[in-house]
Coordinates of C-alpha atoms in Angstrom, one line a residue:
M152 CA 24.4 -32.3 26.1
E153 CA 27.2 -31.0 24.3
I154 CA 26.9 -27.3 22.8
P155 CA 27.8 -27.0 19.1
K156 CA 31.2 -25.6 18.6
Q157 CA 29.8 -22.5 16.2
T158 CA 27.3 -21.8 18.9
R159 CA 29.9 -21.3 21.7
V160 CA 32.0 -19.2 19.5
V161 CA 28.8 -17.0 18.9
V162 CA 27.9 -16.8 22.6
T163 CA 31.6 -16.1 23.6
L164 CA 31.6 -13.2 20.9
I165 CA 28.8 -11.7 22.6
L166 CA 30.1 -12.1 26.1
I167 CA 33.5 -10.4 24.9
G168 CA 31.4 -7.5 23.3
L169 CA 29.4 -7.0 26.4
L170 CA 32.3 -6.9 28.7
L171 CA 34.2 -4.4 26.2
M172 CA 31.1 -2.3 25.7
G173 CA 30.8 -2.5 29.5
G174 CA 34.6 -1.5 30.0
G175 CA 34.2 1.4 27.6
L176 CA 31.1 2.8 29.3
L177 CA 32.6 2.3 32.8
S178 CA 35.7 4.2 31.8
A179 CA 33.5 7.1 30.2
Q180 CA 32.2 8.1 33.7
S181 CA 35.3 9.7 34.3
E182 CA 36.0 13.0 32.3
T183 CA 37.6 11.9 29.2
P184 CA 39.2 14.4 26.3
T185 CA 37.5 14.3 23.0
P186 CA 39.3 12.1 20.4
D187 CA 41.6 13.7 18.4
P188 CA 39.7 14.4 15.0
L189 CA 43.0 13.8 13.1
Q190 CA 43.2 10.3 14.5
P191 CA 41.7 7.6 12.2
T192 CA 38.2 6.4 13.2
P193 CA 38.0 2.9 14.7
T194 CA 37.4 -0.1 12.6
V195 CA 33.9 -1.6 12.8
R196 CA 32.2 -4.8 11.6
P197 CA 34.1 -6.0 8.2
L198 CA 31.8 -5.8 5.0
D199 CA 32.5 -9.3 3.7
L200 CA 31.1 -11.5 6.6
A201 CA 31.3 -15.2 6.5
C202 CA 29.7 -17.4 9.6
D203 CA 31.4 -20.7 9.5
V204 CA 33.6 -21.6 12.6
D205 CA 37.1 -20.8 11.0
A206 CA 35.6 -17.3 9.5
L207 CA 33.9 -16.2 13.0
L208 CA 37.4 -16.9 14.9
Q209 CA 39.3 -14.9 12.1
Q210 CA 37.0 -12.2 12.5
Q211 CA 37.5 -12.4 16.5
A212 CA 41.0 -12.2 15.9
T213 CA 41.0 -9.1 13.8
L214 CA 38.8 -7.3 16.4
T215 CA 41.0 -8.5 19.1
A216 CA 44.0 -6.8 17.1
Q217 CA 42.6 -3.6 17.1
L218 CA 43.0 -3.5 20.9
G219 CA 46.6 -4.5 20.6
S220 CA 47.9 -1.0 21.0
F221 CA 45.1 0.1 23.4
D222 CA 47.5 0.8 26.3
Q223 CA 49.9 3.1 24.1
D224 CA 46.6 4.9 22.5
A225 CA 45.2 5.4 26.0
G226 CA 48.2 7.4 27.2
A227 CA 48.6 9.4 23.8
N228 CA 44.6 10.1 22.9
P229 CA 42.3 8.5 25.8
G230 CA 39.3 9.5 24.1
L231 CA 40.3 7.7 20.9
A232 CA 41.3 4.7 23.1
L233 CA 37.8 4.4 24.8
E234 CA 36.2 4.8 21.3
T235 CA 38.0 2.2 20.0
L236 CA 37.1 -0.1 23.2
F237 CA 33.2 0.7 22.7
K238 CA 33.2 0.3 18.8
T239 CA 35.2 -3.3 19.1
G240 CA 32.7 -4.1 21.6
A241 CA 29.7 -3.2 19.4
A242 CA 31.5 -5.0 16.5
Y243 CA 31.6 -8.3 18.5
Q244 CA 28.0 -8.1 19.2
E245 CA 27.3 -7.0 15.6
L246 CA 29.3 -10.1 14.4
A247 CA 27.5 -12.7 16.6
L248 CA 23.9 -11.1 15.7
A249 CA 24.7 -11.3 12.2
C250 CA 25.5 -15.0 12.4
G251 CA 22.2 -15.8 13.8
Y252 CA 22.4 -14.8 17.6
I253 CA 19.1 -13.9 18.9
P254 CA 19.6 -12.2 22.2
A255 CA 17.0 -12.6 25.3
D256 CA 16.0 -8.9 24.7
A257 CA 15.6 -8.9 21.1
A258 CA 11.7 -8.3 21.2
T259 CA 12.6 -4.8 22.8
R260 CA 15.4 -3.9 20.2
A261 CA 15.0 -1.7 17.3
V262 CA 14.8 -4.2 14.3
G263 CA 17.0 -2.1 11.9
S264 CA 17.1 -2.5 8.3
D265 CA 18.5 -5.9 7.6
V266 CA 15.4 -8.0 6.0
E267 CA 17.1 -11.1 6.4
R268 CA 18.3 -10.8 10.2
I269 CA 14.7 -9.5 11.0
L270 CA 13.2 -12.6 9.5
T271 CA 15.2 -14.9 11.9
T272 CA 14.6 -12.9 14.9
L273 CA 10.7 -12.7 14.2
A274 CA 10.4 -16.4 14.0
E275 CA 11.1 -16.5 17.7
I276 CA 8.7 -14.0 18.7
D277 CA 4.9 -14.2 18.9
G278 CA 3.1 -11.6 17.4
D279 CA -0.6 -9.8 18.5
P280 CA -2.4 -8.5 15.6
L281 CA -4.6 -6.8 18.0
N282 CA -1.9 -4.5 19.1
G283 CA -0.6 -4.3 15.5
Q284 CA -3.7 -2.8 14.4
L285 CA -3.5 -0.4 17.3
I286 CA 0.1 1.0 16.7
Y287 CA -0.8 0.8 12.9
N288 CA -3.6 3.1 13.3
G289 CA -2.1 5.2 16.5
E290 CA 1.4 5.6 17.5
Y291 CA 2.9 5.3 14.0
G292 CA 0.1 6.9 12.0
C293 CA 0.1 4.1 9.2
A294 CA -3.6 4.6 8.6
S295 CA -3.3 8.5 7.8
C296 CA -1.7 7.3 4.4
H297 CA -3.4 3.9 3.9
E298 CA -6.9 4.5 4.8
G299 CA -9.5 7.1 3.9
A300 CA -11.0 8.8 0.6
N301 CA -7.5 10.6 0.7
R302 CA -5.1 7.8 1.1
V303 CA -1.8 8.3 -0.9
A304 CA -0.7 4.4 -0.3
P305 CA -1.9 1.2 -1.1
S306 CA -5.4 0.3 0.8
T307 CA -5.0 -1.7 4.4
E308 CA -7.9 -3.5 3.1
G309 CA -7.1 -6.5 1.2
T310 CA -3.2 -6.3 1.8
L311 CA -2.6 -9.9 2.1
T312 CA -4.5 -10.9 -0.9
R313 CA -3.1 -8.2 -3.2
I314 CA 0.6 -9.2 -2.1
E315 CA -0.2 -12.9 -2.8
E316 CA -2.2 -12.2 -6.2
T317 CA -0.4 -9.2 -7.6
R318 CA 2.8 -8.0 -5.9
L319 CA 4.7 -11.4 -5.6
N320 CA 4.0 -11.8 -9.5
D321 CA 5.9 -9.0 -10.5
P322 CA 9.3 -10.1 -11.6
A323 CA 11.1 -7.5 -9.3
L324 CA 9.8 -9.8 -6.4
E325 CA 10.6 -13.2 -7.5
G326 CA 11.1 -15.6 -4.7
Y327 CA 10.0 -13.0 -2.2
T328 CA 7.7 -14.6 0.7
V329 CA 4.8 -12.2 2.1
A330 CA 6.5 -11.5 5.2
Q331 CA 10.1 -10.7 3.4
Y332 CA 8.0 -8.2 1.2
L333 CA 5.9 -6.8 4.2
I334 CA 9.3 -6.4 6.0
E335 CA 11.2 -4.8 3.1
S336 CA 8.2 -2.2 2.7
I337 CA 8.5 -1.0 6.1
V338 CA 12.0 -0.9 6.7
Q339 CA 13.4 -0.4 3.3
P340 CA 10.5 1.5 1.7
G341 CA 12.6 2.5 -1.3
H342 CA 13.5 -0.6 -2.5
Y343 CA 10.4 -1.4 -4.3
V344 CA 7.7 1.0 -4.7
A345 CA 4.1 -0.1 -5.7
P346 CA 3.2 0.8 -9.2
G347 CA 1.2 3.8 -9.3
Y348 CA 2.4 5.5 -6.1
Q349 CA 5.5 7.6 -5.1
N350 CA 8.1 6.7 -2.3
I351 CA 7.1 9.1 0.1
M352 CA 7.2 6.7 2.9
S353 CA 9.7 7.5 6.1
N354 CA 12.7 5.3 5.9
N355 CA 13.5 5.2 9.4
F356 CA 10.9 2.9 10.7
G357 CA 13.7 0.3 11.2
E358 CA 15.0 2.6 13.9
R359 CA 12.0 3.2 15.4
L360 CA 9.7 -0.3 15.5
T361 CA 11.0 -3.1 17.9
A362 CA 10.7 -6.3 16.8
Q363 CA 7.7 -7.3 18.9
E364 CA 6.0 -4.3 17.3
L365 CA 6.7 -5.3 14.2
A366 CA 5.6 -9.0 14.8
D367 CA 2.5 -7.5 15.8
M368 CA 2.0 -5.2 13.1
L369 CA 2.7 -8.1 10.5
L370 CA 0.0 -10.5 12.0
F371 CA -2.5 -7.4 11.6
L372 CA -1.4 -6.8 8.1
E373 CA -1.4 -10.5 7.5
S374 CA -5.1 -10.7 8.6
Q375 CA -6.2 -8.2 5.9
D376 CA -7.2 -10.7 3.4
Q377 CA -11.0 -10.3 3.4
F378 CA -11.4 -7.8 0.6
I379 CA -14.3 -8.7 -1.2
A380 CA -15.0 -6.8 -4.5
V381 CA -18.5 -5.3 -5.2
E382 CA -20.4 -7.3 -7.8
N383 CA -21.6 -4.7 -10.2
P384 CA -23.7 -3.6 -11.4
T385 CA -27.0 -4.1 -9.8
N386 CA -29.8 -4.4 -12.6
T387 CA -33.2 -3.5 -11.9
E388 CA -35.9 -3.6 -14.5
L389 CA -39.2 -1.8 -14.4
T390 CA -42.1 -2.0 -17.0
G391 CA -45.2 0.1 -17.3
E392 CA -47.5 2.1 -19.8
L393 CA -47.8 5.8 -21.0
P394 CA -50.0 7.5 -20.2
A395 CA -50.6 5.6 -16.9
A396 CA -47.3 5.1 -15.5
A397 CA -45.6 8.3 -16.3
E398 CA -43.3 8.2 -13.3
Q399 CA -41.1 5.7 -11.1
I400 CA -39.8 6.1 -7.8
V401 CA -36.7 4.6 -6.8
D402 CA -34.5 4.6 -3.8
G403 CA -31.1 5.8 -4.0
L404 CA -27.7 6.0 -1.8
T405 CA -25.2 8.7 -1.7
G406 CA -22.4 8.0 -3.9
D407 CA -23.9 5.1 -5.7
V408 CA -23.4 5.6 -9.8
V409 CA -26.5 5.0 -11.8
I410 CA -27.1 4.2 -15.6
L411 CA -30.6 4.7 -16.7
T412 CA -32.0 3.1 -20.1
L413 CA -35.7 3.6 -21.4
E414 CA -36.6 1.5 -24.2
S415 CA -40.1 1.5 -25.9
D416 CA -41.1 0.0 -29.4
T417 CA -44.2 2.2 -29.6
F418 CA -43.2 5.6 -28.9
D419 CA -39.8 8.1 -28.8
P420 CA -38.8 8.0 -24.8
V421 CA -37.6 10.9 -22.9
L422 CA -36.4 10.0 -19.3
T423 CA -35.7 12.7 -16.6
I424 CA -34.5 12.1 -13.1
L425 CA -35.4 14.3 -10.2
A426 CA -34.0 14.6 -7.0
A427 CA -36.2 14.7 -3.7
D428 CA -36.3 18.4 -4.0
G429 CA -37.8 18.7 -7.4
S430 CA -34.4 19.5 -9.1
T431 CA -33.4 18.2 -12.3
L432 CA -30.3 15.8 -12.2
G433 CA -30.3 14.7 -16.0
T434 CA -32.6 14.4 -19.1
N435 CA -32.0 12.6 -22.3
D436 CA -34.1 11.9 -25.5
D437 CA -32.1 9.9 -28.1
F438 CA -29.0 7.9 -27.5
G439 CA -26.6 6.0 -29.6
G440 CA -28.4 6.6 -33.0
T441 CA -31.5 5.1 -31.6
K442 CA -34.8 6.8 -30.1
N443 CA -34.5 5.1 -27.0
A444 CA -33.2 7.4 -24.0
R445 CA -30.3 6.8 -21.9
L446 CA -29.1 8.6 -18.7
G447 CA -25.5 8.4 -17.0
P448 CA -23.5 7.3 -15.5
L449 CA -24.7 9.8 -12.6
V450 CA -23.6 9.7 -8.8
L451 CA -26.4 10.2 -6.5
P452 CA -25.9 13.1 -4.4
A453 CA -28.0 11.6 -1.3
D454 CA -29.8 8.8 0.4
E455 CA -33.2 9.6 -0.7
A456 CA -35.9 8.7 -3.2
Y457 CA -35.7 9.8 -7.1
T458 CA -38.4 10.5 -9.5
L459 CA -38.1 9.1 -12.9
Q460 CA -40.1 10.6 -15.5
I461 CA -41.1 8.7 -18.6
G462 CA -42.2 10.9 -21.3
S463 CA -42.6 10.9 -25.3
Y464 CA -41.0 13.3 -27.8
E465 CA -44.1 13.0 -29.5
Q466 CA -47.3 14.0 -27.8
P467 CA -49.7 12.6 -27.1
A468 CA -48.1 9.1 -26.6
S469 CA -49.2 5.8 -25.3
G470 CA -47.7 2.3 -25.4
A471 CA -45.4 0.0 -23.1
Y472 CA -41.8 1.0 -22.2
T473 CA -38.8 -1.0 -20.2
L474 CA -36.7 1.0 -17.7
N475 CA -33.6 -0.6 -17.0
I476 CA -31.5 0.7 -13.8
A477 CA -28.0 -0.3 -13.5
T478 CA -26.5 0.7 -10.0
Y479 CA -22.7 0.8 -9.2
S480 CA -21.8 1.1 -5.8
G481 CA -18.2 1.4 -3.7
C482 CA -16.8 3.0 -6.6
G483 CA -14.9 5.5 -4.5
P484 CA -14.9 9.3 -4.4
E485 CA -15.5 11.3 -7.5
P486 CA -14.9 11.5 -10.5
V487 CA -15.5 7.9 -11.0
A488 CA -14.9 5.9 -14.2
I489 CA -16.8 2.6 -15.6
V490 CA -15.1 0.3 -17.7
N491 CA -17.1 0.0 -21.0
T492 CA -15.5 -2.3 -23.7
T493 CA -15.9 -5.2 -25.7
T494 CA -13.3 -7.1 -24.0
Q495 CA -13.1 -9.0 -20.6
S496 CA -10.6 -6.7 -19.0
V497 CA -8.4 -3.8 -19.9
N498 CA -4.9 -3.3 -18.4
L499 CA -3.6 -0.3 -16.5
H500 CA 0.0 1.1 -17.2
D501 CA 2.5 2.9 -15.1
S502 CA 2.6 5.9 -17.9
P503 CA -0.2 7.3 -20.1
N504 CA 1.1 5.3 -23.3
L505 CA 0.5 1.9 -24.3
S506 CA 4.0 0.9 -24.4
S507 CA 4.7 1.2 -20.7
I508 CA 4.8 -1.3 -18.2
V509 CA 1.5 -3.0 -17.1
T510 CA 0.7 -2.6 -13.4
G511 CA -2.4 -4.3 -13.2
S512 CA -5.9 -4.9 -15.0
V513 CA -9.8 -4.0 -14.4
I514 CA -12.4 -5.9 -15.6
N515 CA -15.4 -4.8 -17.8
D516 CA -18.0 -2.7 -15.8
E517 CA -15.6 -2.1 -13.0
C518 CA -15.6 1.3 -11.4
F519 CA -13.1 3.1 -9.5
S520 CA -12.1 6.8 -8.7
L521 CA -9.9 8.7 -10.9
V522 CA -7.0 10.7 -9.6
G523 CA -5.3 12.5 -12.4
E524 CA -5.6 13.0 -16.1
S525 CA -2.8 13.1 -18.8
A526 CA -2.0 16.7 -20.4
N527 CA -3.8 15.7 -23.7
G528 CA -6.8 14.2 -21.8
E529 CA -6.4 10.8 -23.7
W530 CA -5.4 9.0 -20.4
L531 CA -6.8 8.9 -17.1
L532 CA -4.9 7.7 -13.9
A533 CA -7.1 5.0 -11.8
Q534 CA -7.3 4.1 -8.2
T535 CA -9.1 0.8 -7.4
L536 CA -10.5 0.1 -4.0
S537 CA -8.5 -3.2 -4.4
G538 CA -5.0 -1.0 -4.3
Q539 CA -4.4 -1.2 -8.1
A540 CA -3.2 2.3 -9.6
G541 CA -2.3 2.8 -13.3
W542 CA -3.2 4.8 -16.5
I543 CA -6.3 3.8 -18.5
A544 CA -7.1 5.1 -22.1
A545 CA -10.1 7.6 -21.5
S546 CA -11.9 6.2 -24.5
L547 CA -12.3 2.9 -22.7
V548 CA -14.5 4.3 -19.6
E549 CA -17.4 6.2 -19.1
I550 CA -17.2 9.1 -16.6
A551 CA -19.6 10.5 -13.6
G552 CA -18.3 13.5 -12.3
D553 CA -16.4 16.5 -13.2
V554 CA -12.8 15.4 -14.8
N555 CA -11.8 19.1 -15.1
T556 CA -11.2 18.8 -11.2
L557 CA -8.1 16.2 -11.9
P558 CA -4.7 17.3 -11.7
V559 CA -2.8 16.8 -14.9
L560 CA -0.1 14.6 -14.3
S561 CA 2.9 12.9 -16.2
N562 CA 3.3 9.6 -14.5

């Protein structure tokens, strides 16, 4: 079988590079003077690189010419001569690698920051998602920023879904593939910063990760497509009559958010919720210009049974009532917001004003954590479980928890 001419040229470049680097290393075994700082630094890989055969031969000739004065340099400045020899050999290898050569030990080499070259290399490497999860959670500490209640980066869960449905729709990422986006976000984290987050990721992962580790990590992240949004709210309707059914006992879970509504056509309802220890969590008489009672949204403090007391403003009272319990689960840490609008969805923005860039959207009745507020209190910074982040007008949400604990932010 005849080997293509370009392939032969590339392999030859690698061999030359190895010989030159080896020669430099062997020469360096003996004591050598330090290079004269007044001498120019040896030339390395040219910036404008083309990989057709003629261009490769021209580049090879350019590199060879740099060794034309090696004998003379070795006598005048041995340190500089050896540096030239070593760097020229490295440039030969760089030239071959840049033109698509994948060495046998590619999996154990640091990947660097050239996304296109990494994509080419990873096409020849089989990844292991289990190992990817281990190094993601362990050695490289990725989970410390991407998971947990105090995470400061997009959630690990739902990574693939979020990239496909949100990130790749951003005009700034037009033409990107999932793998390209993930690789760039790891080795060039400052190139594109997800809306709602800051560029706090270290930029040295290209120097730390081997190609095998990156292949493993990509498969793990691409497996994170199982995010299923909780269907909120769950509505429970209870009925009864006063005075016989003056209490209802319901079970609740820590962190669940509830909105309680008590309606009656025959008496003026008063609604109170008690914790298991008898403490009052909230009470209400009239709401929204009516005589009906409404409590919430309230964040339940514990896994326990809660007592709902049904009373009347006027005593004695009797008659039928309807008690509706809307329960929101999986909203995240307090304080929590619930979208309450007459529209199907509401946009999130990258700054606290309507003219700023739209970073995503949330639907009516969706709940999520709040992580900041604007100086005037008219905008709130949302952080959803699906990984979206952005500003939403305070008038479009109901809040459970203390917004006074939120930091004041500007963007």
